[in-house]
Tab-separated table of C-alpha atoms in Angstrom:
chain	number	residue	atom	x	y	z
I	1	UNK	CA	-141.146	-27.556	50.846
I	2	UNK	CA	-139.166	-25.252	54.275
I	3	UNK	CA	-141.975	-23.832	56.169
I	4	UNK	CA	-142.534	-21.659	59.000
I	5	UNK	CA	-145.930	-21.525	61.201
I	6	UNK	CA	-146.264	-18.084	63.167
I	7	UNK	CA	-149.794	-16.568	64.762
I	8	UNK	CA	-150.874	-14.517	63.018
I	9	UNK	CA	-151.800	-11.862	65.601
I	10	UNK	CA	-150.003	-10.489	69.215
I	11	UNK	CA	-150.934	-8.033	71.292
I	12	UNK	CA	-148.196	-6.292	73.644
I	13	UNK	CA	-148.636	-3.656	76.093
I	14	UNK	CA	-145.519	-0.718	76.187
I	15	UNK	CA	-142.357	-1.978	77.747
I	16	UNK	CA	-142.599	-4.891	78.659
I	17	UNK	CA	-141.424	-8.017	76.597
I	18	UNK	CA	-143.091	-9.527	73.687
I	19	UNK	CA	-141.774	-13.245	73.482
I	20	UNK	CA	-142.990	-14.332	69.762
I	21	UNK	CA	-143.247	-17.586	68.647
I	22	UNK	CA	-141.742	-19.664	65.797
I	23	UNK	CA	-142.685	-23.324	64.793
I	24	UNK	CA	-139.899	-24.955	61.953
I	25	UNK	CA	-140.282	-28.389	62.799
I	26	UNK	CA	-138.758	-29.812	59.752
I	27	UNK	CA	-135.138	-27.540	59.518
I	28	UNK	CA	-132.275	-29.495	58.641
I	29	UNK	CA	-128.987	-29.387	60.644
I	30	UNK	CA	-127.219	-25.717	58.526
I	31	UNK	CA	-130.811	-23.690	58.158
I	32	UNK	CA	-130.658	-20.406	60.340
I	33	UNK	CA	-133.434	-19.048	61.071
I	34	UNK	CA	-133.766	-15.769	60.427
I	35	UNK	CA	-136.687	-12.247	61.975
I	36	UNK	CA	-137.337	-9.809	59.775
I	37	UNK	CA	-139.649	-7.525	60.938
I	38	UNK	CA	-142.518	-5.127	58.106
I	39	UNK	CA	-143.231	-1.743	59.385
I	40	UNK	CA	-145.785	-0.619	57.404
I	41	UNK	CA	-144.904	0.903	54.075
I	42	UNK	CA	-141.597	0.294	54.560
I	43	UNK	CA	-139.199	-2.825	53.528
I	44	UNK	CA	-138.403	-5.214	55.557
I	45	UNK	CA	-135.299	-5.032	58.649
I	46	UNK	CA	-133.588	-7.227	59.403
I	47	UNK	CA	-133.680	-7.678	63.553
I	48	UNK	CA	-131.301	-11.105	64.109
I	49	UNK	CA	-130.408	-14.857	63.228
I	50	UNK	CA	-128.987	-17.697	64.179
I	51	UNK	CA	-128.241	-20.890	64.278
I	52	UNK	CA	-128.204	-23.301	67.284
I	53	UNK	CA	-126.799	-20.552	70.420
I	54	UNK	CA	-129.613	-18.288	71.640
I	55	UNK	CA	-128.846	-15.274	69.961
I	56	UNK	CA	-128.250	-11.384	70.956
I	57	UNK	CA	-127.546	-8.035	70.025
I	58	UNK	CA	-129.215	-4.177	70.416
I	59	UNK	CA	-132.546	-4.947	69.157
I	60	UNK	CA	-133.017	-8.517	69.694
I	61	UNK	CA	-133.121	-12.142	71.358
I	62	UNK	CA	-133.346	-14.811	69.235
I	63	UNK	CA	-134.269	-18.453	71.555
I	64	UNK	CA	-133.343	-20.941	69.910
I	65	UNK	CA	-135.065	-25.052	71.066
I	66	UNK	CA	-132.293	-27.504	71.621
I	67	UNK	CA	-133.781	-29.555	69.293
I	68	UNK	CA	-134.262	-26.040	66.520
I	69	UNK	CA	-138.588	-27.875	65.684
I	70	UNK	CA	-138.416	-23.320	67.644
I	71	UNK	CA	-137.629	-20.532	68.517
I	72	UNK	CA	-138.945	-17.406	69.884
I	73	UNK	CA	-137.358	-14.198	69.447
I	74	UNK	CA	-137.834	-11.628	72.480
I	75	UNK	CA	-138.403	-8.103	72.260
I	76	UNK	CA	-137.451	-6.525	75.624
I	77	UNK	CA	-138.981	-3.712	76.380
I	78	UNK	CA	-141.689	-2.409	73.366
I	79	UNK	CA	-141.986	0.726	72.108
I	80	UNK	CA	-144.907	2.031	69.823
I	81	UNK	CA	-141.879	1.869	67.572
I	82	UNK	CA	-142.460	-2.151	67.777
I	83	UNK	CA	-146.078	-2.423	66.511
I	84	UNK	CA	-144.760	-4.209	62.744
I	85	UNK	CA	-145.347	-7.814	60.708
I	86	UNK	CA	-142.686	-10.263	62.547
I	87	UNK	CA	-141.109	-12.485	59.977
I	88	UNK	CA	-139.825	-16.110	61.297
I	89	UNK	CA	-137.727	-17.265	58.496
I	90	UNK	CA	-135.942	-20.122	57.790
I	91	UNK	CA	-133.246	-20.139	55.110
I	92	UNK	CA	-133.037	-22.381	52.088
I	93	UNK	CA	-129.548	-23.409	50.312
I	94	UNK	CA	-127.822	-20.604	50.080
I	95	UNK	CA	-129.584	-17.594	48.984
I	96	UNK	CA	-133.084	-18.152	49.473
I	97	UNK	CA	-134.760	-16.177	52.035
I	98	UNK	CA	-138.571	-17.891	52.657
I	99	UNK	CA	-140.800	-15.852	54.470
I	100	UNK	CA	-143.610	-17.304	56.746
I	101	UNK	CA	-147.100	-15.921	56.951
I	102	UNK	CA	-145.907	-13.562	59.526
I	103	UNK	CA	-147.425	-11.895	63.272
I	104	UNK	CA	-148.746	-8.760	62.997
I	105	UNK	CA	-147.643	-6.871	66.695
I	106	UNK	CA	-149.386	-4.791	67.536
I	107	UNK	CA	-148.307	-2.717	71.549
I	108	UNK	CA	-150.545	-0.867	73.067
I	109	UNK	CA	-150.028	2.352	75.186
F	1	UNK	CA	-124.722	4.516	54.051
F	2	UNK	CA	-126.099	1.312	54.857
F	3	UNK	CA	-129.466	2.176	51.669
F	4	UNK	CA	-131.032	0.673	49.139
F	5	UNK	CA	-132.860	2.846	47.053
F	6	UNK	CA	-135.503	2.095	44.155
F	7	UNK	CA	-136.563	4.247	41.772
F	8	UNK	CA	-139.775	5.443	40.962
F	9	UNK	CA	-141.956	4.522	44.496
F	10	UNK	CA	-144.835	4.484	43.012
F	11	UNK	CA	-145.636	3.356	38.633
F	12	UNK	CA	-148.705	3.033	37.101
F	13	UNK	CA	-148.505	1.518	33.699
F	14	UNK	CA	-151.158	-0.003	30.930
F	15	UNK	CA	-150.728	-3.585	29.828
F	16	UNK	CA	-149.048	-2.320	26.701
F	17	UNK	CA	-146.218	-0.443	28.371
F	18	UNK	CA	-142.774	-0.809	28.985
F	19	UNK	CA	-141.429	0.677	32.346
F	20	UNK	CA	-138.038	-0.326	34.134
F	21	UNK	CA	-138.300	-0.370	37.977
F	22	UNK	CA	-134.176	1.132	39.261
F	23	UNK	CA	-132.603	-0.477	42.477
F	24	UNK	CA	-128.769	0.884	43.707
F	25	UNK	CA	-126.407	0.014	46.581
F	26	UNK	CA	-122.947	1.420	47.126
F	27	UNK	CA	-122.400	-1.036	50.669
F	28	UNK	CA	-120.228	-2.666	48.250
F	29	UNK	CA	-122.058	-5.815	48.489
F	30	UNK	CA	-122.066	-8.931	45.897
F	31	UNK	CA	-125.549	-10.118	46.163
F	32	UNK	CA	-128.877	-8.590	45.194
F	33	UNK	CA	-132.062	-9.484	44.812
F	34	UNK	CA	-136.140	-8.753	43.790
F	35	UNK	CA	-138.940	-9.431	45.503
F	36	UNK	CA	-142.779	-9.033	44.969
F	37	UNK	CA	-145.278	-8.253	47.931
F	38	UNK	CA	-148.777	-8.621	47.302
F	39	UNK	CA	-151.063	-6.905	50.307
F	40	UNK	CA	-150.990	-8.289	53.491
F	41	UNK	CA	-149.076	-11.487	52.428
F	42	UNK	CA	-145.136	-12.089	52.465
F	43	UNK	CA	-142.551	-10.870	50.113
F	44	UNK	CA	-141.828	-13.459	47.177
F	45	UNK	CA	-138.231	-13.638	45.995
F	46	UNK	CA	-138.399	-13.689	42.059
F	47	UNK	CA	-134.934	-13.190	41.662
F	48	UNK	CA	-130.832	-13.620	42.548
F	49	UNK	CA	-127.567	-11.933	40.984
F	50	UNK	CA	-124.738	-12.823	42.926
F	51	UNK	CA	-121.724	-10.810	41.503
F	52	UNK	CA	-123.752	-9.740	38.942
F	53	UNK	CA	-125.100	-12.819	37.325
F	54	UNK	CA	-128.436	-14.217	37.718
F	55	UNK	CA	-127.970	-17.453	40.097
F	56	UNK	CA	-131.854	-17.825	40.998
F	57	UNK	CA	-134.805	-17.171	38.373
F	58	UNK	CA	-137.712	-18.330	40.678
F	59	UNK	CA	-140.035	-19.491	37.620
F	60	UNK	CA	-141.036	-15.635	36.861
F	61	UNK	CA	-143.240	-15.085	33.923
F	62	UNK	CA	-140.672	-14.015	30.980
F	63	UNK	CA	-143.198	-9.950	31.004
F	64	UNK	CA	-140.269	-9.591	33.965
F	65	UNK	CA	-136.557	-8.964	33.114
F	66	UNK	CA	-134.031	-8.265	35.526
F	67	UNK	CA	-130.760	-7.093	34.341
F	68	UNK	CA	-127.855	-5.775	36.863
F	69	UNK	CA	-125.370	-3.455	34.930
F	70	UNK	CA	-123.006	-3.130	37.241
F	71	UNK	CA	-122.132	-4.243	41.324
F	72	UNK	CA	-124.549	-1.769	42.593
F	73	UNK	CA	-127.617	-1.391	40.195
F	74	UNK	CA	-130.323	-3.361	39.728
F	75	UNK	CA	-132.764	-3.284	37.080
F	76	UNK	CA	-136.094	-5.281	36.534
F	77	UNK	CA	-138.022	-4.724	33.351
F	78	UNK	CA	-141.768	-4.722	33.002
F	79	UNK	CA	-143.278	-5.424	29.385
F	80	UNK	CA	-147.721	-6.383	28.540
F	81	UNK	CA	-147.809	-6.756	32.645
F	82	UNK	CA	-151.389	-7.719	33.658
F	83	UNK	CA	-153.507	-5.988	36.237
F	84	UNK	CA	-152.820	-8.930	38.803
F	85	UNK	CA	-148.972	-7.664	38.294
F	86	UNK	CA	-149.662	-4.633	40.642
F	87	UNK	CA	-147.563	-5.477	44.227
F	88	UNK	CA	-144.813	-4.177	46.104
F	89	UNK	CA	-141.487	-4.457	44.787
F	90	UNK	CA	-138.725	-4.720	47.065
F	91	UNK	CA	-135.312	-5.209	46.197
F	92	UNK	CA	-132.632	-5.782	48.472
F	93	UNK	CA	-128.964	-6.774	48.523
F	94	UNK	CA	-126.852	-8.342	51.395
F	95	UNK	CA	-122.956	-8.493	51.201
F	96	UNK	CA	-122.439	-12.211	49.344
F	97	UNK	CA	-125.548	-15.273	48.617
F	98	UNK	CA	-125.658	-17.157	51.685
F	99	UNK	CA	-126.898	-18.298	55.737
F	100	UNK	CA	-125.293	-16.032	57.352
F	101	UNK	CA	-125.862	-13.133	55.795
F	102	UNK	CA	-128.574	-10.341	56.658
F	103	UNK	CA	-130.563	-8.336	53.361
F	104	UNK	CA	-130.653	-5.105	53.208
F	105	UNK	CA	-134.457	-3.741	51.634
F	106	UNK	CA	-135.404	-0.620	49.800
F	107	UNK	CA	-139.080	0.744	50.288
F	108	UNK	CA	-140.678	-0.513	47.725
F	109	UNK	CA	-141.581	0.539	44.452
F	110	UNK	CA	-145.662	-0.036	44.422
F	111	UNK	CA	-146.176	-1.201	40.730
F	112	UNK	CA	-150.516	-1.026	39.529
F	113	UNK	CA	-150.969	-1.880	35.767
F	114	UNK	CA	-153.889	-0.506	34.163
């Protein structure tokens, strides 16, 4: 069964960069890595996804290791609104998001 | 409009009741999903619809019955639920099923079964 491993929680300070790690050691060649976050009392929100190369968008950057067994979500300058549970997800087949346990990110003012 | 709407926001039902959850999107997406989320746990996939046809059923008990009447609408019919079915039910949509499409989630319906 495809699993991802993330720390249960992390803490950072406002306006500092945050690096959220994820291990996916059994990933296969065609599996994409997606990241979603879930703010309190809301549905999950897409953050970023990638396959092999590092990816950037307006929300974050995704750094994927060369062997693809791990990845890191980078929030360049955290704000209080970034406090959420961040899920690293490996796509199974072409349809299924299988959520890992997630990392609860706390941002200190 | 990049919104997925879900109604109702909250639902309390007895074990003998029949109720329905509704999900709607107007983004032209052809894939829609139902997830179940228990407190402090990640969402778990229940059903996937692709082009209005059920393509994945994750061995969900028959007391949950999905329906996709058209490309914008997804229903989840509930009957004879158990207290352990109390959870947040999330709907999502994406342009199509596939590795690289992001899913847009609604805010969920919080269901309590008494």
